[in-house]
Amino acid sequence: MVRWQAGVVVLVSMVLGAWVSLSHAAADREKLLGEPGVYGTFAAFTLDEEWAKEDQATRIAHVTVLRGVVEQHREKVAIDLYLMRGLSDHADLMFRVHAAELRDTQKFLVDLQNSLFGKHLKTAGIMNGLTKKANYVPGFPDQMKADLKTASEPGPKPYAIVIPIRKSADWWALDQEKRAAMMKEHTEATLPYHMTVKRKLYHSTGLDDLDFITYFETSKLEDFHSLILSLEKVKEFQYTRRFGHPTLIGTVKSLDEIMEILAQ
Amino acid sequence: MVRWQAGVVVLVSMVLGAWVSLSHAAADREKLLGEPGVYGTFAAFTLDEEWAKEDQATRIAHVTVLRGVVEQHREKVAIDLYLMRGLSDHADLMFRVHAAELRDTQKFLVDLQNSLFGKHLKTAGIMNGLTKKANYVPGFPDQMKADLKTASEPGPKPYAIVIPIRKSADWWALDQEKRAAMMKEHTEATLPYHMTVKRKLYHSTGLDDLDFITYFETSKLEDFHSLILSLEKVKEFQYTRRFGHPTLIGTVKSLDEIMEILAQ
Amino acid sequence: MVRWQAGVVVLVSMVLGAWVSLSHAAADREKLLGEPGVYGTFAAFTLDEEWAKEDQATRIAHVTVLRGVVEQHREKVAIDLYLMRGLSDHADLMFRVHAAELRDTQKFLVDLQNSLFGKHLKTAGIMNGLTKKANYVPGFPDQMKADLKTASEPGPKPYAIVIPIRKSADWWALDQEKRAAMMKEHTEATLPYHMTVKRKLYHSTGLDDLDFITYFETSKLEDFHSLILSLEKVKEFQYTRRFGHPTLIGTVKSLDEIMEILAQ
Amino acid sequence: MVRWQAGVVVLVSMVLGAWVSLSHAAADREKLLGEPGVYGTFAAFTLDEEWAKEDQATRIAHVTVLRGVVEQHREKVAIDLYLMRGLSDHADLMFRVHAAELRDTQKFLVDLQNSLFGKHLKTAGIMNGLTKKANYVPGFPDQMKADLKTASEPGPKPYAIVIPIRKSADWWALDQEKRAAMMKEHTEATLPYHMTVKRKLYHSTGLDDLDFITYFETSKLEDFHSLILSLEKVKEFQYTRRFGHPTLIGTVKSLDEIMEILAQ
Amino acid sequence: MVRWQAGVVVLVSMVLGAWVSLSHAAADREKLLGEPGVYGTFAAFTLDEEWAKEDQATRIAHVTVLRGVVEQHREKVAIDLYLMRGLSDHADLMFRVHAAELRDTQKFLVDLQNSLFGKHLKTAGIMNGLTKKANYVPGFPDQMKADLKTASEPGPKPYAIVIPIRKSADWWALDQEKRAAMMKEHTEATLPYHMTVKRKLYHSTGLDDLDFITYFETSKLEDFHSLILSLEKVKEFQYTRRFGHPTLIGTVKSLDEIMEILAQ
C-alpha cells in the first residue's frame, strides 16, 4: 500500500501542478502579516463523512476547486493552511486568513463553504482577532526591546499552535502600570525561547468570546512546551480565566501539500 | 468559476427581483425599532447538509419561499437579516425580529421553519429580549444626556455584533444608587465610540438565560473592539457573570442580498 | 401560500375533528393539577428531520396517532401541550404530564415515543418534580396569605415559561427560620404580579439535577419579566446556583391546535 | 390501537417465552450483589433512529438476540435492567452489571454492542464502581448499627435512581475522624427512610470521573425525595462538588419486560 | 451463537495470521518508551454506525488494512492499542503512539484515518504529551529513590487507565521548593502500590489543554483505586483544577486481539 500511495502522490502532484500558473495579483502578504490594524481569522474545519467515501478522481476534482477559491481571493486576503488531523480534536484543517477588512475574510470563507470542496467542510471553530501596535513594549528597558527585535532562527518551523486567551475581570480592573509591570515579567520569561519559537498576537475582545488569540510557530516543540510552562509561572497568569479550550496544534502546510493529502 | 458565479448572480437577481412588488402593508418598522415595550428575538440558524446538495434551480425556488414567508408576516413583525457564516461558529444566518407580541414572532418563525426553505434550517440559538425605557439615563448629567442624543455617523454600518450578558447575583443585590453610579462610569466609557458604533439594548431576564442582549452596528470594527475593551475596564464589568458565549458577529444584509448568497 | 395554508387548516380541522368523540374517562385533572403529592414531568422534544419531509397526508395520519396515545392515557395522567418552536432553543414541543405515580407518566411517554408520531420525536430534555404543601406560607402574616389566595385575572394566559432551579449547599445548610425569613421577602416581591402571572412550584430534589421546577403562565410577558427581575433582587437569590439553563418559553396550545400546526 | 397492542404483547410473550428454558449456570448473583470487592458498572444506552423503523418481526428477532447475549454471560456477571425512557434525558435503557473482574463486564458489553440488537444501541454513559466494606459504620453507635441492619420493607421497589457523586479536594484533605463525624450525621439523616428506600454504594475514584456512585430502589418516590433533601441539609453535603449530572431515574424491569417493551 | 462466534474467531485468526510475517524494521520501542524527550499521543476513537453494518468479509478486509498502516509506520513510531468499548464513554479504541517527532505521529494517524478502516473511525479525543527527566525525584531521600527503582511485579497488566491533569495557576506560582515538598508527600502515597500499578507521566503544557497525562497499567484495579484515593488525600491535590474529564479506562490489547474483536 505504501508504494501505491507514493505513486498516487506523484500523479496528484502532476494534475494539481497544472493550476500553479493560474495565480491572480496577490494581496500584499508581507503587509497583512506584519502591520497593525489587520484582522486575523482562524477557521478550523472537519471533513464530513462523505468526503472519505468519494472516489479519488472526485476528490482531486474537488481539491482543485479549493485552489480556485484561494486564488480568487488572493487579491484581498492572505491565506495560510494547517493540517490539524491527528494532533487536534475534531479539526482536520485550519485556515488562517489576514485581511484589512473582516468582510473580505467572510467573502472568502463563504465562497469556500459554497464551493464543491467546501460542501464537505463542517465548521469546527472560528476565532477573529486584530493586530495592534505593542501595548506594553514601549515602556520596556532598551536591552529587552533589542532582544525582542532579533529575528528568530531561520529555517522551516513545521509546527503551529493557536491558544485563545480570556483574561479575568480583575486583570482589566488593574491600572495600566501594574499590568505593564506584569507584562514585563511575562516577556522576560519568553526571551530564552525567542530564537526557536515565533509568536504573533491578535486582540479579539468583542470580536469573539476571547481577549487574545496567541499564535506560535516552531520546529522545536519541546522549547514551545518550556515557553508555555514559564508563562504559567509568572504573576500575570493568575489573571487568566481561559487558556486554550481549545489548544489547536497542527503542522504548517502549503496549499499544494494540503491538496495532496486531501486527494489521497 | 469566478466569472460563472458573477453571471449566476445577475440571473438570480432577475428571477428573485420579480417578487419585489408582492409586498403587504408593512408593520410600523420605525415604531417597533424605536419604542420601548417591544420584543426583540435573535434567531440564529445553520443550513443543513442537504441544502448544499440541492441544485441551483431548487435553491432559487426555495429562497423565493423565504421571501414569501417574510412578506406574509411584515404586517406584524419587523425582520432584519444577517450573514453569520464565515465569522461566527455554527451559525450561517441570523434573523432579528421585532414585534409588539412575542407570539407574532413565534408565528413567523414557525412558518419559516415549516416552509420549504425552513426545512433546511437548524436552530443554532434563540434569544428573546424586551426594549424598555432607559433605566439610569434620567439621572445622568445634562451634558452626558446631550452626548447620548447625538446621532451616530450616517452611512452604512455593515457589521453587526450581538453579545448576551448575565449579571451576577451581587449586581442585583446592590441598591439602585450604586448601580446607577457604576452605569454612569460605564456610559462615559462608551461616549468616545458613540459616533461610529450604534448600540441597542434588550432586557431578557426571565425570557431567556440572560439579563441583557446587547446589539451593535458599526463600519469600524476596530472602534467596536476599543469600545468593548473600555467596558471591560469599568467597575460594573466585575459584576458580569456571562459576557458573550456566544458572541455573534456577522454582516447586515438585505433580504435580496441574503437570497442571492443562498441561491449561489 | 397564505391562502392555501388557511384551506389546509380547515381540512385538517375536519379530518382531526372526527376523533373528538373518542374520549375515555379522563383522570381527575382538577385534582392532579391542584393537590400536593402529584408528580409533574416536563418533557421537551424536537421533531426530527424526516418529519419535515413527510407529505401532508402522512403527517395528518401521524398526528391522529398522537391524539390516540393521549386519549389512551387520559385515565391516569393529565397532559398539557406547549409549542416551543420559534421561542426556545432546540425544543419544538413540550408536554407537561401530571400523575399520581411517575410510572404512569413513563408509560404515556414510552407509548408516545413508540408510536408512529413519536418516532419523529427526539428528547430535548426531561424534568421531574413533585407538588408539595407550601413549606413557608403557614408562617406568613395573615394579609400575605390572603393576598396569595386571591385568584389571578381570568382569561387566557397564552405564554408559559419553565425555569429549573438549583439552590446552593449554603442554602440547605441554613436553619428553617432563616430560610423562612428570606422566602417571606421573596414572596413579597411576587405579590405585585400575582394577578397577571400564574405560578406553580414542583420540588425535584433527587428526581433530577434540580431542586425546583418553577412554572409560569401569563398573558403579559412584560409583567413576568418584571417579576423575575424582582426575584433576582431579593437576598434568597444569592443562594441560587442554577437558574434556568434552560429557560423554556413557549405558548400554551390545545391538542387540536398542536395537531393543526404539526399537520401543516 | 390499544387493543391491538395488547394482542401483540401476548404474541410477543409467547414467542419470547420459548427462550426461558435456555439458561446457563448463573453467576452467584447473591454473592456479587452482597459482597465487597465486586465491580459494578452502570451502562446507559439510547436506541438509534433505525430501531424505531424496523418492522416488528425484526425487532422480535433482535430482542431474542439480547436474551442470548445475557444468557451467554450469566456465568460471570450479574445483570439488571432498567427502563429509563420517558423519565431520564437521553437514555432509553440501563444495564447494571456486577462482576468480580471488570474485564468480564467489558466482554459482556462488547458482545452486547456487537450483537444484532446492540448495533441499535448508542452509549449514553458508562460509570464504573467497586463495592467495599463500610468505611465509617464500624465506629457508629450500636443502636445505629442495628438500625442499619434491619431489612427494608418487602415487596417490589419499581423505581431505581443512580446519582454519581464527586467530593471536593477539601473533603479528602480532612482527617478520618472529622469525615467519620460528618458521615455519622449523614447516616442519621437516612434512617427515617431506611425501610422504604434501599441504598447501595459503589466507590469509583480512579475508575471514572467520580468518587461514588449511589444507587437507590424504592416504591415510594416521595420518601426518596425526602431522603435526598435531608442529605442536602447535613454538613457533609458542603463537601460535594458534583451531585448527579446526570441523575438517572427509571424503573426496574425484568429481561422479559424489557424485551416486550422493545418488541412493541 | 456462542459456538458460532468461537468458530469465527479461529477463522479470523487464521486469515489475519498470514500477515504476521509482513513486519518492517521496527522503531526502537524500548527507547521510545523508556527515554525522556519522546512525544506520547493518546488518540481515542469510536467506530461509526456503518462499521456495525458491514458484513464480516468486509470487516476482515478492513482490519487487515489496519495492520498494514501500523506496519508501515513501525519504523518511526511505537504503537499500543487498547479496547475502551464497554468501560469508557464514547470511545471504542485507543491508540497510544510514541515518537521522537510529533509529525511522525501525525503522519501515522492521518494515514490511519485515510485508510479503508480509518474511514469508520470518529475522533473521540486526542491528547499530546512529552516525556521528561524526573523533576522532583533527584531531591528525594535515597531510600525513596531506591523504592521507586524496584520493578513492578512481572506478569500481564490487562487494565490501562489514562487520567489527564491540569494544575491551578496557584500551583505554578509556588516556588520549586514548596512544590518539591508536596511532590515528595505525593510520591510517598504512591509507594504502597508501586509493585502492582505501573505509572508513566507525560508533560503536556502547551501541547494540549492539560499540564500532565498520567498513564497507569495494572492487573489489580482495586489497588489502582486505592492509589488514586491516596493521591486525593495529599496536599498537592488541592492544586489540581482538572483531574480526568475524561478518565479513560480500558484493556491492553495486542494488534491481533483488536483485529479479532473488530472482525467479529
mmCIF file of C-alpha atoms in Angstrom, chain C residues 166 206 208-210 241, chain D residues 127 161-166 209-210 212-214 228 232 237 240-248:
data_model
loop_
_atom_site.group_PDB
_atom_site.id
_atom_site.type_symbol
_atom_site.label_atom_id
_atom_site.label_comp_id
_atom_site.label_asym_id
_atom_site.label_seq_id
_atom_site.Cartn_x
_atom_site.Cartn_y
_atom_site.Cartn_z
ATOM 1 C CA ARG C 166 -30.866 24.507 41.940
ATOM 2 C CA GLY C 206 -33.335 13.652 43.887
ATOM 3 C CA ASP C 208 -33.470 15.291 38.729
ATOM 4 C CA ASP C 209 -30.349 17.510 38.844
ATOM 5 C CA LEU C 210 -32.546 20.257 40.291
ATOM 6 C CA ARG C 241 -26.680 28.102 41.960
ATOM 7 C CA MET D 127 -19.876 4.540 35.143
ATOM 8 C CA ILE D 161 -32.242 6.093 40.813
ATOM 9 C CA VAL D 162 -28.496 6.449 40.225
ATOM 10 C CA ILE D 163 -26.700 9.562 41.500
ATOM 11 C CA PRO D 164 -22.971 9.928 40.816
ATOM 12 C CA ILE D 165 -21.012 11.946 43.376
ATOM 13 C CA ARG D 166 -17.664 13.741 43.382
ATOM 14 C CA ASP D 209 -14.580 10.961 36.920
ATOM 15 C CA LEU D 210 -16.382 10.281 40.200
ATOM 16 C CA PHE D 212 -19.021 7.434 44.387
ATOM 17 C CA ILE D 213 -21.995 6.005 42.540
ATOM 18 C CA THR D 214 -25.056 5.897 44.794
ATOM 19 C CA ILE D 228 -32.111 13.332 49.380
ATOM 20 C CA GLU D 232 -28.547 18.124 51.295
ATOM 21 C CA PHE D 237 -23.043 17.946 51.640
ATOM 22 C CA THR D 240 -19.831 17.649 47.478
ATOM 23 C CA ARG D 241 -18.588 19.093 44.203
ATOM 24 C CA ARG D 242 -20.819 17.106 41.878
ATOM 25 C CA PHE D 243 -24.134 15.512 42.757
ATOM 26 C CA GLY D 244 -25.905 13.947 39.828
ATOM 27 C CA HIS D 245 -25.172 15.305 36.348
ATOM 28 C CA PRO D 246 -26.710 13.070 35.409
ATOM 29 C CA THR D 247 -29.288 11.877 37.889
ATOM 30 C CA LEU D 248 -30.537 8.689 36.229
#
